[in-house]
Coordinates of C-alpha atoms in Angstrom, one line a residue:
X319 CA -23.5 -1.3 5.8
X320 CA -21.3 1.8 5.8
X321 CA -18.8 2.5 8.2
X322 CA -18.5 5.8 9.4
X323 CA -14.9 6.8 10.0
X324 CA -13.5 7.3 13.3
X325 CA -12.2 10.5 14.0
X326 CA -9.5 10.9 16.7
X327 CA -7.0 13.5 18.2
X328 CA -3.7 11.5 17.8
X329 CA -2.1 10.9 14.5
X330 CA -1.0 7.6 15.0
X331 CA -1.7 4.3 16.9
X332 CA 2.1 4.6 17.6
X333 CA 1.2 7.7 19.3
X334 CA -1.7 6.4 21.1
X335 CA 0.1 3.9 22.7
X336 CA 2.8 5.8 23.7
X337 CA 0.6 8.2 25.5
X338 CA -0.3 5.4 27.8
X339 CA 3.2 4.0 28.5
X340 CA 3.7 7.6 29.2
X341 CA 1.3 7.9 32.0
X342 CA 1.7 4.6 33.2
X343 CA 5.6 5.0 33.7
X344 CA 8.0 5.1 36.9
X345 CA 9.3 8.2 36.0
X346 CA 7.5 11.6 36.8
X347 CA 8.4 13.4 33.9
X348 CA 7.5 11.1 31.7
X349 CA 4.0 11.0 33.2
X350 CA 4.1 15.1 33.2
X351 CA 5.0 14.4 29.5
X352 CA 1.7 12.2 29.0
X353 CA -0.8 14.5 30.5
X354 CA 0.6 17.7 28.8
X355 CA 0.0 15.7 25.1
X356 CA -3.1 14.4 26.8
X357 CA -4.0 18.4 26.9
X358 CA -3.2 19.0 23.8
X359 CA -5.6 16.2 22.9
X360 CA -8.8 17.8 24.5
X361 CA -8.1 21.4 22.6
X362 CA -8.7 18.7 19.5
X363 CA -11.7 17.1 20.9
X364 CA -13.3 13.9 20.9
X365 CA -10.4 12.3 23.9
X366 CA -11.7 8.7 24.9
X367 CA -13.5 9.5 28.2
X368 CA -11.0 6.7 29.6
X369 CA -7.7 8.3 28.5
X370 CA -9.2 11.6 29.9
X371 CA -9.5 10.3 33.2
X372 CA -6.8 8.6 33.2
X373 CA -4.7 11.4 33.0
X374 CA -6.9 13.4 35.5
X375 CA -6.1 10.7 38.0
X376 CA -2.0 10.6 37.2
X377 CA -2.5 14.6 37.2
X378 CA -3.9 14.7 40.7
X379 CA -1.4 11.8 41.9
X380 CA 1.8 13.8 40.8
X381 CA 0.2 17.4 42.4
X382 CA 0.4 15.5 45.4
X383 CA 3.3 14.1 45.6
X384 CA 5.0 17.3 44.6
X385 CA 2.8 19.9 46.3
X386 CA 3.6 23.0 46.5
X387 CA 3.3 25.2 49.5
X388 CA 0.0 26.7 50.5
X389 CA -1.9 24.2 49.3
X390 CA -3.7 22.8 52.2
X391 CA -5.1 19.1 53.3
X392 CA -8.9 20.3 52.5
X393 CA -7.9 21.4 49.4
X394 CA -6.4 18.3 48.5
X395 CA -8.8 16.4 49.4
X396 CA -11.6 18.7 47.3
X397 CA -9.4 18.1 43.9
X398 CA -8.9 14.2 44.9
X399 CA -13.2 14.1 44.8
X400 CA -13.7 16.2 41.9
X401 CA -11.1 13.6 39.9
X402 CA -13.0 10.8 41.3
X403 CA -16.4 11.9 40.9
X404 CA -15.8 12.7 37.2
X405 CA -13.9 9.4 36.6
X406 CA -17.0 7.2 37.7
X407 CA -19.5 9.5 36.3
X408 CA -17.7 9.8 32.5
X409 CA -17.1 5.9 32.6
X410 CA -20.6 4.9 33.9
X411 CA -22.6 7.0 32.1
X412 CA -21.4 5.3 28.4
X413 CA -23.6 2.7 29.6
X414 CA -26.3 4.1 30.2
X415 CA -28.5 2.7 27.4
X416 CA -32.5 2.4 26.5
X417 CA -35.5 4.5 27.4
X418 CA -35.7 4.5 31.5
X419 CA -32.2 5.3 33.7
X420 CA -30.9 2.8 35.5
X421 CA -28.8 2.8 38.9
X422 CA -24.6 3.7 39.1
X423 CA -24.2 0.8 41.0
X424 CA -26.0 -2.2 38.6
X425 CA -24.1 0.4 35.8
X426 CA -21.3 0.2 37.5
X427 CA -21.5 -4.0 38.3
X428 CA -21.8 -4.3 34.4
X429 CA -18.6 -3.3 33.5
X430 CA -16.7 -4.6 36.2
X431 CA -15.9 -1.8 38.4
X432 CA -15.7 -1.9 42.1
X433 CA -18.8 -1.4 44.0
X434 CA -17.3 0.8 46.5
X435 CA -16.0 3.9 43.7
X436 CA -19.8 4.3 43.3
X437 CA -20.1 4.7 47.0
X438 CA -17.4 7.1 47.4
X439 CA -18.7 9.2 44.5
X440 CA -22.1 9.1 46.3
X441 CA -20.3 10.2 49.7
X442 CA -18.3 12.9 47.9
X443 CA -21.3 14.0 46.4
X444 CA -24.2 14.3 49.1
X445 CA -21.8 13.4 52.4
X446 CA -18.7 14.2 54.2
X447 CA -15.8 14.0 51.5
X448 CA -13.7 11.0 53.1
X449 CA -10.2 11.1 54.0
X450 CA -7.1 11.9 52.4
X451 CA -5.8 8.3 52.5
X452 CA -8.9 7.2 51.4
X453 CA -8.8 9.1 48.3
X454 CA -5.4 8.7 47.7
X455 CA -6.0 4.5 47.7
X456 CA -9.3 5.5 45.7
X457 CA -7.1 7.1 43.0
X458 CA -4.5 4.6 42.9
X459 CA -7.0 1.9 42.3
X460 CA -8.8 3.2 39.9
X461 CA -5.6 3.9 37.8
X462 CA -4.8 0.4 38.2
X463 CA -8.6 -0.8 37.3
X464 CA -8.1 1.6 34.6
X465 CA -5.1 0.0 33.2
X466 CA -7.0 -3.7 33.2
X467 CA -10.0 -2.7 32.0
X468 CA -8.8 0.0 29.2
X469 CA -5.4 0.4 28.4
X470 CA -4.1 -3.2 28.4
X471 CA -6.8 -4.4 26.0
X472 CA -5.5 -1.3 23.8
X473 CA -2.2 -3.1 23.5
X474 CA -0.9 -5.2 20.8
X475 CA 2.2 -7.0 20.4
X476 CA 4.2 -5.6 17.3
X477 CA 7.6 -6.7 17.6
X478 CA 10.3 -4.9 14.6
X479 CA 9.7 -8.1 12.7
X480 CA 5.8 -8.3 12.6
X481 CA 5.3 -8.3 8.3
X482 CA 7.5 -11.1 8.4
X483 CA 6.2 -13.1 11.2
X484 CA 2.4 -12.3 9.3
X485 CA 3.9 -13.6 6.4
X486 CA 5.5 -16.3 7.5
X487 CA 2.3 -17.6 9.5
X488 CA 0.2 -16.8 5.8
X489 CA 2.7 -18.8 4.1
X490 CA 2.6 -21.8 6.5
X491 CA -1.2 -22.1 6.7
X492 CA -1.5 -22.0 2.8
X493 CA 1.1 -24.6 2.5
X494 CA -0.7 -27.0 5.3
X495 CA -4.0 -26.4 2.9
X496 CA -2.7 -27.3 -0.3
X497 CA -0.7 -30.4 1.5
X498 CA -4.6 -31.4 2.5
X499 CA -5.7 -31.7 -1.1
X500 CA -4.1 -34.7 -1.7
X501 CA -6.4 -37.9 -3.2
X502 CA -4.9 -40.3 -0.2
X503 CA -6.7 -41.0 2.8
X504 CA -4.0 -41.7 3.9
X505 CA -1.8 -38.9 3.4
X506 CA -5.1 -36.7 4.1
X507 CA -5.4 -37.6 7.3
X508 CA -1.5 -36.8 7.8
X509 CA -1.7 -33.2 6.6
X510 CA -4.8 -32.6 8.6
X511 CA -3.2 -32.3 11.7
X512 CA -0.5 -29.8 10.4
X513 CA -2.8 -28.1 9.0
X514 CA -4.8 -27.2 12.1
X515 CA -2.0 -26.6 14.2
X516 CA -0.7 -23.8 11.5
X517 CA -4.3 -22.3 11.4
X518 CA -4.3 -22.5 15.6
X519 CA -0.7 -20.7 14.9
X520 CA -1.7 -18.1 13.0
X521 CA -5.2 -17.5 14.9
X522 CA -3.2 -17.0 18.2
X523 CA -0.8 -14.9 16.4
X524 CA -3.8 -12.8 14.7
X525 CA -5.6 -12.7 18.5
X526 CA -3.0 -10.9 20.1
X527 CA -3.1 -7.9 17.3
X528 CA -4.9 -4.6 17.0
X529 CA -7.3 -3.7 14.5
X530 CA -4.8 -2.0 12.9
X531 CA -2.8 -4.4 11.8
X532 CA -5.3 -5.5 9.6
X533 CA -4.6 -2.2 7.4
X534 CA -0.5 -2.6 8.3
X535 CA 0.6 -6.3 8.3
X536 CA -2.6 -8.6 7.2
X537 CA -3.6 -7.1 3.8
X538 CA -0.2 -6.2 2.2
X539 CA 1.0 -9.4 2.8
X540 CA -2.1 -11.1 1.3
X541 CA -2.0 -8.9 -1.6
X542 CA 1.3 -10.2 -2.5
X543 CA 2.3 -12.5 -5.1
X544 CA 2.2 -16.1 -3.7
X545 CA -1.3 -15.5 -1.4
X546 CA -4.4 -14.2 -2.9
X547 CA -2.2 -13.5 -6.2
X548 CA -0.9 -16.8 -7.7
X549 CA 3.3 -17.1 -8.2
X550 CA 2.7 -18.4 -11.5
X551 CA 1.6 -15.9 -13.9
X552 CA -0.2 -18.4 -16.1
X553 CA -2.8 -18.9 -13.7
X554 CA -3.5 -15.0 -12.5
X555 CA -6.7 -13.6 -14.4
X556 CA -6.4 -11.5 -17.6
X557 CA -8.0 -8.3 -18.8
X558 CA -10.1 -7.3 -19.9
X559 CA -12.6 -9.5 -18.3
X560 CA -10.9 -10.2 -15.1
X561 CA -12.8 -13.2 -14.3
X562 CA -11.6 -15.0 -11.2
X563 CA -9.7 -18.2 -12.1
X564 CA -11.8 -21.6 -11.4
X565 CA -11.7 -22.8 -7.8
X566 CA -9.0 -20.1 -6.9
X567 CA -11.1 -18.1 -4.3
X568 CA -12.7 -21.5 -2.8
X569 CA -9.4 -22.1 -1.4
X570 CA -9.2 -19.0 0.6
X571 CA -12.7 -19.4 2.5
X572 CA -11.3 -21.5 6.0
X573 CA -9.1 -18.2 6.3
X574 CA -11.6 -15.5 5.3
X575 CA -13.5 -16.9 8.3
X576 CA -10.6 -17.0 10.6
X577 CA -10.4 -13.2 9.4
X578 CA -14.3 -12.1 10.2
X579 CA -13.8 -14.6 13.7
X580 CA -11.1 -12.1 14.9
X581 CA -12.3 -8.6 13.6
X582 CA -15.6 -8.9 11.6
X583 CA -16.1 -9.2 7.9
X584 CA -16.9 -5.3 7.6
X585 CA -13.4 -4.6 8.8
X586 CA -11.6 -7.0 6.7
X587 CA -13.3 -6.9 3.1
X588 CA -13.2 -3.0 3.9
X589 CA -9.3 -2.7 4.4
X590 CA -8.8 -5.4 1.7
X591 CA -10.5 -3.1 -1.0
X592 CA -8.8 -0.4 0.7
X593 CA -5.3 -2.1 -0.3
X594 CA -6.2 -3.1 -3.4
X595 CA -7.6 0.7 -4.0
X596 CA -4.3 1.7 -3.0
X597 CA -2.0 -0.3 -5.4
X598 CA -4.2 -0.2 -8.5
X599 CA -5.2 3.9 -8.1
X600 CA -2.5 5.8 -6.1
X601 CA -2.4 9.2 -5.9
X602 CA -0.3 9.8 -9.4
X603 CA 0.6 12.8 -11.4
X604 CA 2.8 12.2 -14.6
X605 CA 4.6 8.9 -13.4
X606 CA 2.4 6.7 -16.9
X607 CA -1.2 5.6 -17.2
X608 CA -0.4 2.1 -16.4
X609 CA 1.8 2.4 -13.7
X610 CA 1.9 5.1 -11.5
X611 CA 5.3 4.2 -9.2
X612 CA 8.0 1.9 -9.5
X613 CA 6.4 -0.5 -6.7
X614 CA 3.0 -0.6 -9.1
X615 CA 1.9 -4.2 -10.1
X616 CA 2.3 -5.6 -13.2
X617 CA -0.2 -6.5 -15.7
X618 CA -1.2 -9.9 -14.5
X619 CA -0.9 -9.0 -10.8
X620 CA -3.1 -6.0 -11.3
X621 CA -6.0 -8.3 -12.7
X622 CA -5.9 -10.6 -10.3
X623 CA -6.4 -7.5 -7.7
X624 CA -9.6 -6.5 -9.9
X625 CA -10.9 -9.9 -9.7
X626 CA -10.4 -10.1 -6.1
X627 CA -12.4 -6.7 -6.2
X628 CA -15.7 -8.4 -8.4
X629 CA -15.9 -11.3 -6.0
X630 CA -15.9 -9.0 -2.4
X631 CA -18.5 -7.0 -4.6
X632 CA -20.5 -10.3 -5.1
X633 CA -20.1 -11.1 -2.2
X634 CA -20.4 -8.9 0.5
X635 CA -22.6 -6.0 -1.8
X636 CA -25.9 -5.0 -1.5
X637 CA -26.9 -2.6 -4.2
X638 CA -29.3 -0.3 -2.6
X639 CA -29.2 -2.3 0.4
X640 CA -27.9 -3.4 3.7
X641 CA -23.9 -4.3 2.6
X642 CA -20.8 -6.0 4.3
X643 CA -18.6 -3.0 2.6
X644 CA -19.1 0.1 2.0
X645 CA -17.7 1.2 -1.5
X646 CA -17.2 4.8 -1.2
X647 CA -13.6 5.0 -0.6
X648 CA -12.7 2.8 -3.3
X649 CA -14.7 5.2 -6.1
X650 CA -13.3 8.2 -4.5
X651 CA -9.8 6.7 -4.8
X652 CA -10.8 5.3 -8.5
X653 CA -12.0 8.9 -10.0
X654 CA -9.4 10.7 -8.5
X655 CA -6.6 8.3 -10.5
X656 CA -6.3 8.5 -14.1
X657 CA -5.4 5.5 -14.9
X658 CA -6.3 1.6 -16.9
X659 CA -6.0 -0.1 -13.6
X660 CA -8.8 2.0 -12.0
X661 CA -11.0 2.2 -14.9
X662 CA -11.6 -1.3 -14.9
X663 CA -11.8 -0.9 -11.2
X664 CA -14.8 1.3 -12.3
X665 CA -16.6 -1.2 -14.6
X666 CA -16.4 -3.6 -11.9
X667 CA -18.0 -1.7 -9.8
X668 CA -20.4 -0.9 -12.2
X669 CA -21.0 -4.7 -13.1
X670 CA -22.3 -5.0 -9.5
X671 CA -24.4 -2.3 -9.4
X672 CA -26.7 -1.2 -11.8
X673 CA -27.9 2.4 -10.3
X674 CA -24.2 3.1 -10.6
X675 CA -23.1 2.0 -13.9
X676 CA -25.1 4.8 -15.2
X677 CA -23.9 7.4 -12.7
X678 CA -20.5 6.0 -13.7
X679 CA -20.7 5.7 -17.4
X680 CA -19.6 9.3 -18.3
X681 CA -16.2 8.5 -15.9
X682 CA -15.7 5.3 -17.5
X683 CA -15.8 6.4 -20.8
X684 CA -13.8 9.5 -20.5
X685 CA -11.1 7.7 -18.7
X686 CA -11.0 5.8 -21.6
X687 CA -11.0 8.2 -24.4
X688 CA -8.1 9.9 -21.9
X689 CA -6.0 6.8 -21.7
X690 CA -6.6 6.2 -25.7
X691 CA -5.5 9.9 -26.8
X692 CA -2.5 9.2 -23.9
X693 CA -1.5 6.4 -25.7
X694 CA -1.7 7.6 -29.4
X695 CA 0.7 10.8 -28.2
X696 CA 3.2 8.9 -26.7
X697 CA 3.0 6.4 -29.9
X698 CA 3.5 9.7 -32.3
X699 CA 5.9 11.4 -30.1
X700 CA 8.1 7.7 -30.0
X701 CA 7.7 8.1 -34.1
X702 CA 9.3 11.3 -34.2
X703 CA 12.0 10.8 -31.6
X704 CA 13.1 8.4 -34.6
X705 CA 14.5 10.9 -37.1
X706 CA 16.3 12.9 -34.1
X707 CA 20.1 12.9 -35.2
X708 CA 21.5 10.9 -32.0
X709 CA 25.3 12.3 -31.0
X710 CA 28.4 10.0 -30.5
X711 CA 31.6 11.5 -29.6
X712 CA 32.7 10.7 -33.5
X713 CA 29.8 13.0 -34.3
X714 CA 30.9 16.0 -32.0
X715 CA 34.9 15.6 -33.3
X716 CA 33.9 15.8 -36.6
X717 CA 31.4 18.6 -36.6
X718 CA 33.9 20.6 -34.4
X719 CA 36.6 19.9 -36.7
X720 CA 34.4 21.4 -39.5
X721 CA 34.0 24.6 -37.6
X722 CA 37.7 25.0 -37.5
X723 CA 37.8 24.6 -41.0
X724 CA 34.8 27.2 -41.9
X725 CA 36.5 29.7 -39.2
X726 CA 40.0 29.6 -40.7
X727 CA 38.1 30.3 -43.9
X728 CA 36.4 32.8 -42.7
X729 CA 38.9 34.6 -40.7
X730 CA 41.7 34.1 -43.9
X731 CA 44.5 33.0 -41.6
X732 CA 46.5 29.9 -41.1
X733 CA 45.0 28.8 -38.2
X734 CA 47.2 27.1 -35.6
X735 CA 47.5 23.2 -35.4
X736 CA 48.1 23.1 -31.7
X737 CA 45.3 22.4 -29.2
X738 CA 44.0 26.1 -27.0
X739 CA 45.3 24.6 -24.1
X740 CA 48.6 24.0 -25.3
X741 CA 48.6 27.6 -27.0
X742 CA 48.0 28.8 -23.3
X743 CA 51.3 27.1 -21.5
X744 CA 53.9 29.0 -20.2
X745 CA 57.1 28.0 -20.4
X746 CA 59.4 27.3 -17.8
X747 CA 60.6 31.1 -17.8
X748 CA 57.5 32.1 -17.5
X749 CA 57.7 33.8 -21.0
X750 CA 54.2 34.1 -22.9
X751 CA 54.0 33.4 -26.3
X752 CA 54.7 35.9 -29.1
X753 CA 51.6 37.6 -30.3
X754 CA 50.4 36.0 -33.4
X755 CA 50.3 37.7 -37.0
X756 CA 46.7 38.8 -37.4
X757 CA 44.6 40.7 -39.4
X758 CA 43.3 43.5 -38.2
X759 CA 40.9 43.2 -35.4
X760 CA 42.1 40.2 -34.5
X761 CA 42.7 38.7 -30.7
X762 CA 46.2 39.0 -30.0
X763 CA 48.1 38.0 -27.1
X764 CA 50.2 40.9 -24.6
X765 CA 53.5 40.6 -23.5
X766 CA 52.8 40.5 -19.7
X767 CA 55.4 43.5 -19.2
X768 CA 53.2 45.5 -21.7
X769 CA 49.7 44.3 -20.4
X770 CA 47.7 47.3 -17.9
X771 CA 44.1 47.0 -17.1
X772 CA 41.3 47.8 -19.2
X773 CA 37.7 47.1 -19.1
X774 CA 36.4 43.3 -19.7
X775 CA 36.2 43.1 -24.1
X776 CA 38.5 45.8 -24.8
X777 CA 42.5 45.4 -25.7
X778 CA 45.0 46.7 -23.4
X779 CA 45.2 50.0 -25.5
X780 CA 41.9 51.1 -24.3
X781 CA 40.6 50.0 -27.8
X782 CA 37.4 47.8 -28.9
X783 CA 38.3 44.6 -31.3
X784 CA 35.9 43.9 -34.3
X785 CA 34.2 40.5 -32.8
X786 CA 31.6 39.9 -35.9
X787 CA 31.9 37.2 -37.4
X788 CA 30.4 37.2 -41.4
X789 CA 27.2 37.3 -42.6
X790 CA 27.2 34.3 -44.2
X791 CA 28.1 32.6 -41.4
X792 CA 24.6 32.5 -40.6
X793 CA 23.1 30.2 -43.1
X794 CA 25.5 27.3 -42.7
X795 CA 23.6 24.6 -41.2
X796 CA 25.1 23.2 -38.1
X797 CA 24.5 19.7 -39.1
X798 CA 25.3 18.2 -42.5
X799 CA 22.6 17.2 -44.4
X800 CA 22.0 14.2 -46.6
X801 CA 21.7 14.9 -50.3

């Protein structure tokens, strides 16, 4: 069964939640701060009819405590019934269901909301609007039924160490399980007990957590080695078939249930291929073909995730049919990735389902003749890296001391056996050193008495030194070659 994606106006369940602290707090700016994001939400669209009565009512609460001058008992009381009146009607109407309308008040009984906000929606609607005090108590309670009813099933305990309390509770239950499989009657009946008290653990610990967490906490941890992925290597699955190893995925079945008990099976196979999509196919550019980050599994792990990915496909897919999961994210994130771990992704999906394995075929295949021409470069460009002269500092000594020697046979001069630097020094005088002997065009240095400007590559005389070096200087190979 597919499941069509939720769209919503905040970018983060972080955010979400926050929003309500914000319009649930003591202080009136933070509660100014909630319904102005609250605002921006509705230019976006699609605001839970809940959250946007909810900051309608804390709106209307804060212009009355702070009102400004003018504004006049009557009017007050007009704003307080409009708030109310589209509170009750927004949250009532979401249940009205089926083919022939059915009354506020058995609507309103339904979902547990006091009897009498219908009633006071009815009298500001077709009566007398009632008092101010009345709708200020009227407003104040239905922020607090609000909060019961809405916002505090919205929250989830997510302390700073969550992963590790997930994983710790993961760990624990897996343990009690394998303790269980002893041959003892004895012993079994011994490890039974710690083993349901680790599964109550981790079911109250997985009961008090949003759906997100699923997507955050549940399945990174279980796709780590040690859970779903055995610690030892030996017994992981192998490409290229990637069969599931015998009895492995039995084991797992008391806490897939737990799983579909506290969020559904759709949910929980759909963020589990989600993970798996996401550390065999990320989005990659250049990083390799077989792994695409540092943080990418290896070999062994990686097939172990694909086997995990043929028995949720043989398990909870229909082809052509009503499904569990809906695959469509995990071939969008497989043909976008270049890559051997999403290939076989590919034929595994393609095993399952026939109609696809020919829609597929043409992917699969290119990928593969990609991923073989991939290899084969970086096989012949490693073969010619080879014969590339590799550089030590002996190496660069000796071919600079060779230049040396060419220059001073080039240039027909003694050259000089001291070091530039040392050339360079003055002495403690602050004397230069006496222009050198030279043939003619030759750099010579200036007594600094005798030195005037001139322009950048000419001599202090004004004129321009002969710089060429010979001809043949330009066939002499900078590295020596091997007879």
């Amino acid at each position: 069964m597919v499941r069509v994606p939720k769209i919503v106006p905040w970018t983060s369940t972080e955010e979400y939640m926050g929003v309500g602290d914000s319009l649930y707090s003591d202080d009136a700016g933070e509660r100014r701060r909630g319904v102005a994001i609250v605002k921006a939400w509705r230019a976006r669209g699609r605001v839970p009819v809940a959250v946007d009565a909810t900051a309608s009512l804390v709106d209307m609460l804060d212009a009355d405590t702070s009102r400004a001058a003018g504004v006049t008992g009557t009017r007050l009381r007009h704003m307080y019934a409009m708030a109310m009146i589209r509170f009750v009607n927004s949250i009532v109407d979401l249940e009205q269901k089926g083919a022939y309308a059915q009354s506020m008040a058995a609507l309103a009984s339904r979902i547990g909301m006091p009897a009498w906000f219908v009633e006071l929606r009815h009298a500001c609607t077709h009566e007398q609007i009632p008092s101010l005090a009345v709708l200020r108590a009227a407003c104040e309670q239905a922020l607090g039924w609000l909060g019961d009813y809405y916002w505090k099933k919205q929250e989830r305990v997510m302390p700073a160490d969550t992963m590790d309390r997930v994983r710790g509770a993961l760990l624990a239950y897996k343990a009690a399980y394998d303790a269980t499989r002893v041959t003892e009657e004895q012993q079994q009946a011994e490890h039974a007990g710690a083993f349901n008290a680790a599964r109550a653990a981790l079911a109250e610990l997985l009961g008090v957590m949003h759906a997100d967490a699923v997507r955050l906490y549940v399945v990174p941890v279980l796709l780590e080695p040690g859970l779903l992925v055995p610690e030892d290597k030996r017994q992981r699955a192998k490409f290229p078939d990637c069969a599931m190893p015998a009895g492995w995925a039995r084991q797992w079945g008391g806490l897939f249930r737990l799983l579909e008990e506290t969020w559904g099976a759709t949910l929980v196979f759909e963020e589990l291929l989600g993970g798996i999509a996401a550390a065999l196919a990320p989005e990659c550019g250049d990083a390799g073909i077989f792994a695409a980050a540092d943080s990418a599994p290896s070999t062994s792990h990686a097939a172990m995730l694909v086997a995990w990915v043929r028995w949720i496909l043989k398990k909870h897919y229909v082809p052509g049919g009503e499904s569990t999961v809906s695959i469509g994210d995990l071939l969008e994130a497989c043909l976008r990735s270049l890559g051997y771990y999403s290939r076989a992704v590919l034929k595994a999906v393609s095993d399952a389902d026939p109609t696809l394995k020919r829609e597929l075929k043409p992917f699969v295949d290119y990928m593969g003749r990609a991923l073989a021409a991939l290899v084969a470069a970086d096989a012949a460009e490693a073969k010619a890296g080879k014969g590339v002269a590799e550089f030590s500092e002996q190496t660069l000594q000796d071919e600079e001391r060779l230049m040396q020697e060419r220059l001073k046979e080039a240039l027909g001069g003694a050259a000089e056996d001291e070091d530039e630097d040392e050339a360079m020094d003055v002495d403690a005088a602050g004397a230069q050193p006496a222009a050198a002997q030279t043939a003619s065009g030759r750099w010579a240095y200036v007594a600094q008495d005798a030195w005037v400007p001139c322009p950048i590559g000419a001599l202090s005389d004004g004129s321009i030194p002969a710089l060429e070096l010979p001809a043949w200087l330009d066939d002499v190979p900078l590295h020596a070659t091997s007879a």
